[in-house]
CSV table of C-alpha atoms in Angstrom, one decimal:
chain,number,residue,atom,x,y,z
A,1,MET,CA,0.1,0.0,-0.1
A,2,GLN,CA,1.4,3.4,-1.0
A,3,LYS,CA,1.6,6.1,1.7
A,4,TYR,CA,1.8,9.8,0.9
A,5,ALA,CA,3.5,11.5,4.0
A,6,CYS,CA,4.5,15.3,4.6
A,7,LYS,CA,8.3,15.7,3.9
A,8,ASN,CA,8.2,18.2,6.8
A,9,CYS,CA,6.4,16.6,9.7
A,10,ASP,CA,5.6,13.0,8.2
A,11,ALA,CA,1.7,13.5,8.6
A,12,GLU,CA,-0.4,12.0,6.1
A,13,LEU,CA,-1.3,14.1,3.1
A,14,PHE,CA,-4.8,14.5,1.4
A,15,TRP,CA,-5.7,15.8,-1.9
A,16,ASP,CA,-7.1,19.4,-1.4
A,17,SER,CA,-9.5,20.4,-4.0
A,18,GLN,CA,-9.2,24.2,-3.2
A,19,SER,CA,-5.5,24.4,-3.4
A,20,HIS,CA,-5.2,21.6,-6.1
A,21,SER,CA,-2.5,20.0,-4.2
A,22,LEU,CA,-1.7,17.5,-1.5
A,23,LYS,CA,-2.0,19.1,1.8
A,24,CYS,CA,-0.8,18.7,5.2
A,25,GLU,CA,-3.4,19.3,7.9
A,26,TYR,CA,-0.7,19.9,10.7
A,27,CYS,CA,2.0,22.0,9.3
A,28,ASP,CA,0.1,23.3,6.1
A,29,SER,CA,2.7,22.3,3.9
A,30,SER,CA,1.4,21.5,0.4
A,31,TYR,CA,2.9,19.4,-2.6
A,32,GLN,CA,2.2,18.4,-6.0
A,33,PRO,CA,1.7,14.8,-7.1
A,34,SER,CA,4.8,15.0,-9.2
A,35,ASP,CA,6.7,15.7,-6.0
A,36,PHE,CA,6.3,11.8,-5.2
A,37,GLU,CA,7.6,8.9,-6.9
A,38,ASP,CA,4.4,7.2,-8.2
A,39,ALA,CA,5.0,3.5,-7.4
A,40,LYS,CA,4.1,1.2,-10.3
A,41,THR,CA,5.4,-2.2,-9.1
A,42,HIS,CA,5.0,-2.0,-5.3
A,43,GLN,CA,3.8,-5.3,-4.1
A,44,VAL,CA,1.3,-5.8,-1.3
A,45,LYS,CA,0.2,-9.0,0.3
A,46,ALA,CA,-3.4,-9.8,0.3
A,47,GLU,CA,-5.4,-12.7,1.6
A,48,GLN,CA,-8.5,-14.0,0.3
A,49,VAL,CA,-11.5,-13.8,3.0
A,50,THR,CA,-13.6,-16.7,3.4
A,51,ILE,CA,-17.2,-15.4,2.4
A,52,ASP,CA,-20.1,-16.3,4.7
A,53,GLU,CA,-23.3,-14.4,5.5
A,54,ASN,CA,-21.4,-12.5,8.3
A,55,THR,CA,-18.6,-11.1,6.1
A,56,LYS,CA,-18.5,-7.4,5.9
A,57,SER,CA,-16.1,-5.0,4.6
A,58,THR,CA,-14.3,-2.5,7.0
A,59,ASP,CA,-14.7,0.4,4.5
A,60,GLY,CA,-18.4,0.0,3.7
A,61,SER,CA,-17.9,-1.6,0.2
A,62,GLU,CA,-20.1,-4.4,-0.9
A,63,GLY,CA,-19.3,-7.2,-3.2
A,64,LEU,CA,-19.0,-10.9,-3.5
A,65,GLU,CA,-15.3,-11.3,-3.4
A,66,TYR,CA,-13.3,-9.7,-0.5
A,67,LEU,CA,-9.6,-9.2,0.2
A,68,LYS,CA,-7.9,-8.5,3.4
A,69,TYR,CA,-4.8,-6.2,3.7
A,70,GLN,CA,-2.9,-4.9,6.6
A,71,CYS,CA,-2.8,-1.2,7.3
A,72,THR,CA,0.7,0.1,7.1
A,73,ASN,CA,0.0,2.8,9.7
A,74,CYS,CA,-1.7,1.0,12.5
A,75,GLY,CA,-1.5,-2.6,11.5
A,76,ALA,CA,-5.3,-3.2,11.6
A,77,GLU,CA,-6.9,-5.6,9.1
A,78,VAL,CA,-8.7,-3.8,6.2
A,79,ILE,CA,-11.4,-5.8,4.3
A,80,THR,CA,-12.5,-4.6,1.1
A,81,VAL,CA,-14.0,-5.8,-2.2
A,82,LYS,CA,-11.7,-7.4,-4.8
A,83,GLY,CA,-11.9,-4.5,-7.2
A,84,THR,CA,-11.0,-1.7,-4.8
A,85,VAL,CA,-7.8,0.4,-5.5
A,86,VAL,CA,-8.3,3.1,-3.0
A,87,THR,CA,-9.9,3.0,0.5
A,88,THR,CA,-9.6,4.2,4.0
A,89,CYS,CA,-8.6,2.4,7.2
A,90,ALA,CA,-11.7,2.4,9.3
A,91,TYR,CA,-9.4,2.4,12.4
A,92,CYS,CA,-6.8,5.0,11.9
A,93,GLY,CA,-8.4,6.9,8.9
A,94,ARG,CA,-5.2,6.4,6.8
A,95,ALA,CA,-5.7,6.6,3.1
A,96,LEU,CA,-4.7,3.4,1.4
A,97,VAL,CA,-3.7,3.3,-2.2
A,98,ILE,CA,-3.4,-0.4,-3.3
A,99,THR,CA,-0.7,0.2,-5.7
A,100,ASP,CA,-0.3,-3.4,-7.0
A,101,LYS,CA,-3.7,-2.9,-8.7
A,102,LEU,CA,-2.6,0.2,-10.6
A,103,VAL,CA,-0.1,-1.6,-13.0
A,104,ASP,CA,-0.3,-2.9,-16.5
A,105,ASN,CA,-3.7,-2.8,-18.1
A,106,PHE,CA,-5.3,-1.6,-14.8
A,107,ARG,CA,-3.2,1.6,-14.7
A,108,PRO,CA,-5.2,4.6,-16.0
A,109,HIS,CA,-3.8,6.8,-18.6
A,110,ALA,CA,-5.2,9.9,-16.9
A,111,VAL,CA,-7.3,11.5,-14.2
A,112,ILE,CA,-9.5,14.5,-13.5
A,113,PRO,CA,-8.8,15.6,-9.8
A,114,PHE,CA,-11.6,16.7,-7.5
A,115,SER,CA,-12.3,20.4,-7.8
A,116,ILE,CA,-15.4,20.2,-5.7
A,117,ILE,CA,-14.5,19.9,-1.9
A,118,LYS,CA,-16.7,17.6,0.4
A,119,LYS,CA,-18.3,20.7,2.2
A,120,ARG,CA,-19.3,22.2,-1.2
A,121,ALA,CA,-20.7,18.9,-2.4
A,122,MET,CA,-22.8,18.6,0.7
A,123,LYS,CA,-24.1,22.1,0.1
A,124,ILE,CA,-24.9,21.2,-3.4
A,125,TYR,CA,-27.1,18.3,-2.3
A,126,GLU,CA,-28.6,20.2,0.5
A,127,ASP,CA,-29.8,22.9,-1.8
A,128,TYR,CA,-31.0,20.1,-4.3
A,129,CYS,CA,-33.2,18.7,-1.4
A,130,LYS,CA,-34.6,22.1,-0.8
A,131,GLU,CA,-35.9,22.6,-4.2
A,132,SER,CA,-39.1,20.8,-3.5
A,133,ILE,CA,-41.2,21.1,-0.2
A,134,LEU,CA,-42.2,17.4,-0.8
A,135,THR,CA,-38.7,16.1,-0.2
A,136,PRO,CA,-38.8,13.4,2.7
A,137,LYS,CA,-37.1,14.7,5.9
A,138,LYS,CA,-34.7,11.7,5.9
A,139,PHE,CA,-32.9,13.1,2.8
A,140,LYS,CA,-32.3,16.4,4.5
A,141,ASP,CA,-31.0,15.0,7.7
A,142,PRO,CA,-27.4,16.3,8.4
A,143,GLU,CA,-26.4,12.8,9.4
A,144,ASN,CA,-27.5,11.4,6.2
A,145,ILE,CA,-25.8,14.1,4.2
A,146,LYS,CA,-22.4,13.5,6.0
A,147,LYS,CA,-22.5,9.8,4.4
A,148,ILE,CA,-21.5,11.5,1.0
A,149,LYS,CA,-18.6,9.7,-0.5
A,150,GLY,CA,-15.9,10.9,-3.0
A,151,ILE,CA,-15.0,8.3,-5.5
A,152,TYR,CA,-12.8,8.1,-8.6
A,153,ALA,CA,-14.9,6.0,-11.1
A,154,PRO,CA,-13.1,4.3,-13.8
A,155,PHE,CA,-14.2,5.4,-17.3
A,156,TRP,CA,-13.5,4.7,-20.9
A,157,LEU,CA,-13.2,7.7,-23.1
A,158,HIS,CA,-14.2,6.4,-26.6
A,159,SER,CA,-13.1,8.3,-29.9
A,160,PHE,CA,-14.1,7.4,-33.4
A,161,LYS,CA,-15.3,8.6,-36.7
A,162,GLU,CA,-18.9,7.6,-38.0
A,163,ASP,CA,-19.9,7.7,-41.6
A,164,ALA,CA,-23.6,7.2,-42.2
A,165,ASN,CA,-26.3,7.2,-44.9
A,166,VAL,CA,-29.5,8.3,-43.3
A,167,GLU,CA,-33.0,8.0,-44.9
A,168,LEU,CA,-35.8,10.1,-43.6
A,169,MET,CA,-39.5,10.0,-44.4
A,170,CYS,CA,-41.0,13.6,-44.2
A,171,GLU,CA,-44.5,15.0,-44.5
A,172,ARG,CA,-45.6,18.6,-45.0
A,173,VAL,CA,-49.1,19.3,-44.0
A,174,SER,CA,-51.0,22.4,-45.1
A,175,SER,CA,-54.6,23.5,-45.0
A,176,HIS,CA,-57.1,25.9,-46.5
A,177,ARG,CA,-60.7,26.8,-46.5
A,178,ARG,CA,-63.0,25.7,-49.3
A,179,GLY,CA,-66.4,27.2,-48.6
A,180,ASN,CA,-67.5,26.0,-45.2
A,181,ASP,CA,-65.0,22.9,-45.5
A,182,LYS,CA,-61.3,22.7,-44.3
A,183,VAL,CA,-59.1,20.9,-46.8
A,184,VAL,CA,-55.9,19.4,-45.5
A,185,THR,CA,-53.3,18.5,-48.0
A,186,THR,CA,-50.3,16.1,-46.9
A,187,LYS,CA,-47.3,15.6,-49.1
A,188,GLU,CA,-44.5,13.1,-48.4
A,189,TYR,CA,-40.9,13.4,-49.1
A,190,ARG,CA,-37.9,11.2,-48.9
A,191,VAL,CA,-34.7,12.9,-47.6
A,192,ASP,CA,-31.4,11.2,-48.0
A,193,MET,CA,-28.4,12.5,-46.0
A,194,ASN,CA,-24.6,11.6,-45.9
A,195,VAL,CA,-23.4,12.3,-42.5
A,196,THR,CA,-19.9,12.3,-41.0
A,197,GLY,CA,-19.4,12.6,-37.2
A,198,ASN,CA,-16.1,12.8,-35.4
A,199,PHE,CA,-16.6,11.9,-31.8
A,200,GLU,CA,-14.2,12.6,-29.2
A,201,LYS,CA,-13.8,11.2,-25.7
A,202,ILE,CA,-17.5,9.8,-25.0
A,203,PRO,CA,-17.2,8.8,-21.5
A,204,ILE,CA,-18.7,5.4,-20.5
A,205,ASP,CA,-18.3,4.2,-16.9
A,206,ALA,CA,-16.4,0.8,-16.4
A,207,LEU,CA,-18.3,-0.5,-13.5
A,208,THR,CA,-21.2,-2.9,-13.9
A,209,ASN,CA,-22.6,-1.6,-10.6
A,210,LEU,CA,-22.7,2.0,-11.6
A,211,ASP,CA,-25.9,3.2,-13.2
A,212,ASN,CA,-25.1,4.5,-16.7
A,213,GLN,CA,-28.0,6.9,-17.0
A,214,LEU,CA,-27.1,8.5,-13.7
A,215,VAL,CA,-23.5,9.3,-14.5
A,216,ASN,CA,-24.5,10.4,-18.0
A,217,ALA,CA,-26.6,12.9,-16.5
A,218,ILE,CA,-23.8,14.8,-14.7
A,219,GLU,CA,-21.8,15.2,-17.9
A,220,PRO,CA,-20.0,16.9,-19.3
A,221,TYR,CA,-16.5,16.9,-17.7
A,222,ASN,CA,-14.0,19.7,-18.5
A,223,TYR,CA,-11.3,17.5,-20.3
A,224,SER,CA,-8.9,20.4,-20.2
A,225,HIS,CA,-8.4,19.2,-16.4
A,226,LEU,CA,-7.1,15.9,-17.4
A,227,GLN,CA,-3.7,15.0,-15.8
A,228,ASN,CA,-1.3,12.2,-16.3
A,229,PHE,CA,-2.3,9.5,-13.8
A,230,ASN,CA,-0.6,9.7,-10.4
A,231,ALA,CA,-2.1,7.8,-7.5
A,232,ALA,CA,-1.4,10.7,-5.3
A,233,TYR,CA,-4.4,12.5,-6.7
A,234,MET,CA,-6.6,9.7,-5.2
A,235,ALA,CA,-5.4,10.0,-1.5
A,236,GLY,CA,-8.4,10.4,0.8
A,237,PHE,CA,-10.9,9.1,-1.8
A,238,TYR,CA,-12.2,5.7,-2.9
A,239,ALA,CA,-11.8,4.1,-6.3
A,240,GLU,CA,-12.2,0.8,-7.9
A,241,GLU,CA,-10.6,-0.8,-11.0
A,242,TYR,CA,-12.6,-1.4,-14.1
A,243,ASN,CA,-14.7,-4.7,-14.5
A,244,GLU,CA,-15.8,-3.8,-17.9
A,245,ASP,CA,-13.1,-3.5,-20.7
A,246,ALA,CA,-13.1,-1.1,-23.5
A,247,HIS,CA,-14.6,-3.5,-26.1
A,248,LYS,CA,-17.5,-4.1,-23.9
A,249,THR,CA,-18.5,-0.6,-23.3
A,250,PHE,CA,-17.7,0.5,-27.0
A,251,ASP,CA,-21.3,-0.5,-28.1
A,252,TYR,CA,-23.0,1.9,-25.6
A,253,ALA,CA,-20.7,4.8,-26.7
A,254,HIS,CA,-21.6,4.0,-30.4
A,255,ASP,CA,-25.3,3.9,-29.6
A,256,ARG,CA,-25.0,7.3,-28.1
A,257,ALA,CA,-23.2,8.5,-31.1
A,258,VAL,CA,-25.7,7.1,-33.5
A,259,GLU,CA,-28.5,8.7,-31.5
A,260,THR,CA,-26.8,12.1,-31.8
A,261,ILE,CA,-26.6,11.8,-35.6
A,262,LYS,CA,-30.2,10.9,-35.8
A,263,ASN,CA,-31.3,13.9,-33.7
A,264,ALA,CA,-29.2,16.1,-35.7
A,265,CYS,CA,-30.8,14.8,-39.0
A,266,THR,CA,-34.2,15.3,-37.5
A,267,GLN,CA,-33.3,18.8,-36.5
A,268,ALA,CA,-32.0,19.5,-40.1
A,269,THR,CA,-35.5,18.7,-41.5
A,270,ARG,CA,-37.5,21.1,-39.2
A,271,GLN,CA,-39.0,22.8,-42.3
A,272,TYR,CA,-41.2,19.8,-42.8
A,273,THR,CA,-44.2,19.2,-40.4
A,274,THR,CA,-43.0,15.7,-39.4
A,275,SER,CA,-39.9,13.8,-40.1
A,276,LYS,CA,-38.9,10.2,-39.0
A,277,ILE,CA,-35.8,8.0,-39.4
A,278,ALA,CA,-36.6,5.3,-42.0
A,279,ASN,CA,-33.3,3.7,-42.4
A,280,TYR,CA,-29.8,4.1,-41.0
A,281,ASN,CA,-26.7,2.6,-42.4
A,282,GLY,CA,-23.5,3.7,-40.6
A,283,ASP,CA,-19.8,2.5,-40.2
A,284,PHE,CA,-17.0,3.6,-37.8
A,285,THR,CA,-13.3,4.0,-38.3
A,286,ASN,CA,-10.3,5.2,-36.2
A,287,ARG,CA,-11.7,3.7,-33.1
A,288,LYS,CA,-9.4,4.3,-29.8
A,289,ALA,CA,-10.2,4.3,-26.1
A,290,SER,CA,-8.5,5.9,-23.1
A,291,TYR,CA,-8.7,4.7,-19.5
A,292,VAL,CA,-9.3,7.4,-17.0
A,293,MET,CA,-10.4,8.0,-13.6
A,294,LEU,CA,-13.1,10.7,-13.2
A,295,PRO,CA,-14.4,12.2,-9.8
A,296,ILE,CA,-17.9,11.6,-8.6
A,297,TRP,CA,-19.6,12.5,-5.1
A,298,LEU,CA,-22.1,9.8,-4.5
A,299,ILE,CA,-24.9,9.7,-1.6
A,300,ASN,CA,-27.2,6.7,-1.1
A,301,THR,CA,-30.3,6.9,1.0
A,302,GLU,CA,-32.7,4.1,1.8
A,303,TYR,CA,-36.3,5.3,1.9
A,304,LYS,CA,-39.4,2.8,2.4
A,305,GLY,CA,-37.2,-0.2,1.2
A,306,LYS,CA,-35.8,1.3,-1.8
A,307,MET,CA,-32.4,2.7,-2.5
A,308,TYR,CA,-32.0,6.3,-3.9
A,309,THR,CA,-28.7,7.3,-5.4
A,310,PHE,CA,-27.6,10.9,-6.2
A,311,ALA,CA,-24.4,11.8,-8.0
A,312,ILE,CA,-22.4,15.0,-8.2
A,313,ASN,CA,-19.9,15.7,-10.9
A,314,GLY,CA,-16.7,16.2,-8.7
A,315,ASP,CA,-15.2,18.6,-11.5
A,316,THR,CA,-18.3,20.9,-12.2
A,317,GLY,CA,-20.5,20.3,-9.2
A,318,LYS,CA,-23.5,19.3,-11.5
A,319,ILE,CA,-26.1,17.1,-9.6
A,320,THR,CA,-28.5,14.4,-10.6
A,321,GLY,CA,-30.8,11.9,-8.9
A,322,LYS,CA,-34.6,11.1,-8.5
A,323,MET,CA,-36.1,12.5,-5.3
A,324,PRO,CA,-39.1,10.7,-4.0
A,325,MET,CA,-42.1,12.7,-2.4
A,326,SER,CA,-43.2,12.5,1.1
A,327,ILE,CA,-46.8,11.3,0.9
A,328,ILE,CA,-47.6,13.1,4.1
A,329,LYS,CA,-46.2,16.4,2.9
A,330,LEU,CA,-48.3,15.9,-0.3
A,331,ILE,CA,-51.5,15.4,1.5
A,332,LEU,CA,-50.8,18.5,3.8
A,333,SER,CA,-49.7,20.6,0.9
A,334,ALA,CA,-52.9,19.6,-0.9
A,335,LEU,CA,-55.0,20.4,2.3
A,336,ILE,CA,-53.3,23.8,2.5
A,337,VAL,CA,-54.1,24.6,-1.1
A,338,PHE,CA,-57.8,23.5,-0.7
A,339,CYS,CA,-58.2,25.4,2.5
A,340,THR,CA,-56.7,28.6,1.1
A,341,SER,CA,-58.8,28.3,-2.0
A,342,TYR,CA,-61.9,27.8,0.0
A,343,LEU,CA,-61.3,30.7,2.3
A,344,ALA,CA,-60.5,32.9,-0.5
A,345,CYS,CA,-63.7,32.0,-2.2
A,346,TRP,CA,-65.8,32.5,1.1
A,347,LEU,CA,-64.1,36.0,1.6
A,348,CYS,CA,-64.9,37.1,-1.9
A,349,THR,CA,-68.6,36.1,-1.4
A,350,PHE,CA,-68.7,37.7,2.1
A,351,LEU,CA,-67.3,40.9,0.7
A,352,ALA,CA,-69.6,41.0,-2.4
A,353,GLN,CA,-72.8,40.9,0.1
């Protein structure tokens, strides 16, 4: 396990989103990730944990396969899921970067460091909860908000060129009066388009347990913030290695590109009353993929037997997540509206007499 210690007082360093540096909480020293040698072949001993119904991880992660490590700071046993590459010791709070998992094919090409600090992420979520008076109280509970977790999620950035022949069937509808009758005329047209799309860095998450639609909703990321990968950026956060390779995630990226082309073709035929894609023939070339780590703040809340997940872009602060409605608050709101309307009508009637 890799440790990042202050060169001045030997205290542990954590990534500070405000100063964009590794910060010491004791002597206020700060360092850049490049100030530390990024261990690439450091070996760490791990033991397979026997799985039974009582097995639990010490870092709150969940999975079917667990590994046990020994904290280099306090010697405690840290149990985490097999894919975890960055975690925290539950006993001493030490950030643990499992460097043997960041080698060869599992070593990312780049990373976007966190720009949104935890305090800011909590405020973004809190404001999101306040947007509706029907938000259940549990979601706004400060103790619940403190559960927010910063993770570096593995993504594949897919780039390729798409050449397509698109056939659209369009209609132009017009009408005029003929005496007392309304005459409607419909003319049909076939529109053929040759389209070329150059797609760069379509982000597709590489974890089977991460909701694609959820993470899509917090796009885009600012790719100008991409940095050459260094494990020091991950100190103090959580991370997992990918469990879906580039080939497996490409189809989803391609589907998103095709949908973009189809939407563009439909928009280009707005002069017609209606337009519909009748046929699509496309082919891609110049395909390539880059493995990166992108920052996300996640908060999970269980409510009435169902888990609700909210995600915040750790680079831009954009938030998404479906908020349930409190039935009690909904009923009370309806009663208030009804009573207010009734009193207003009664008052108007009384004043009119």
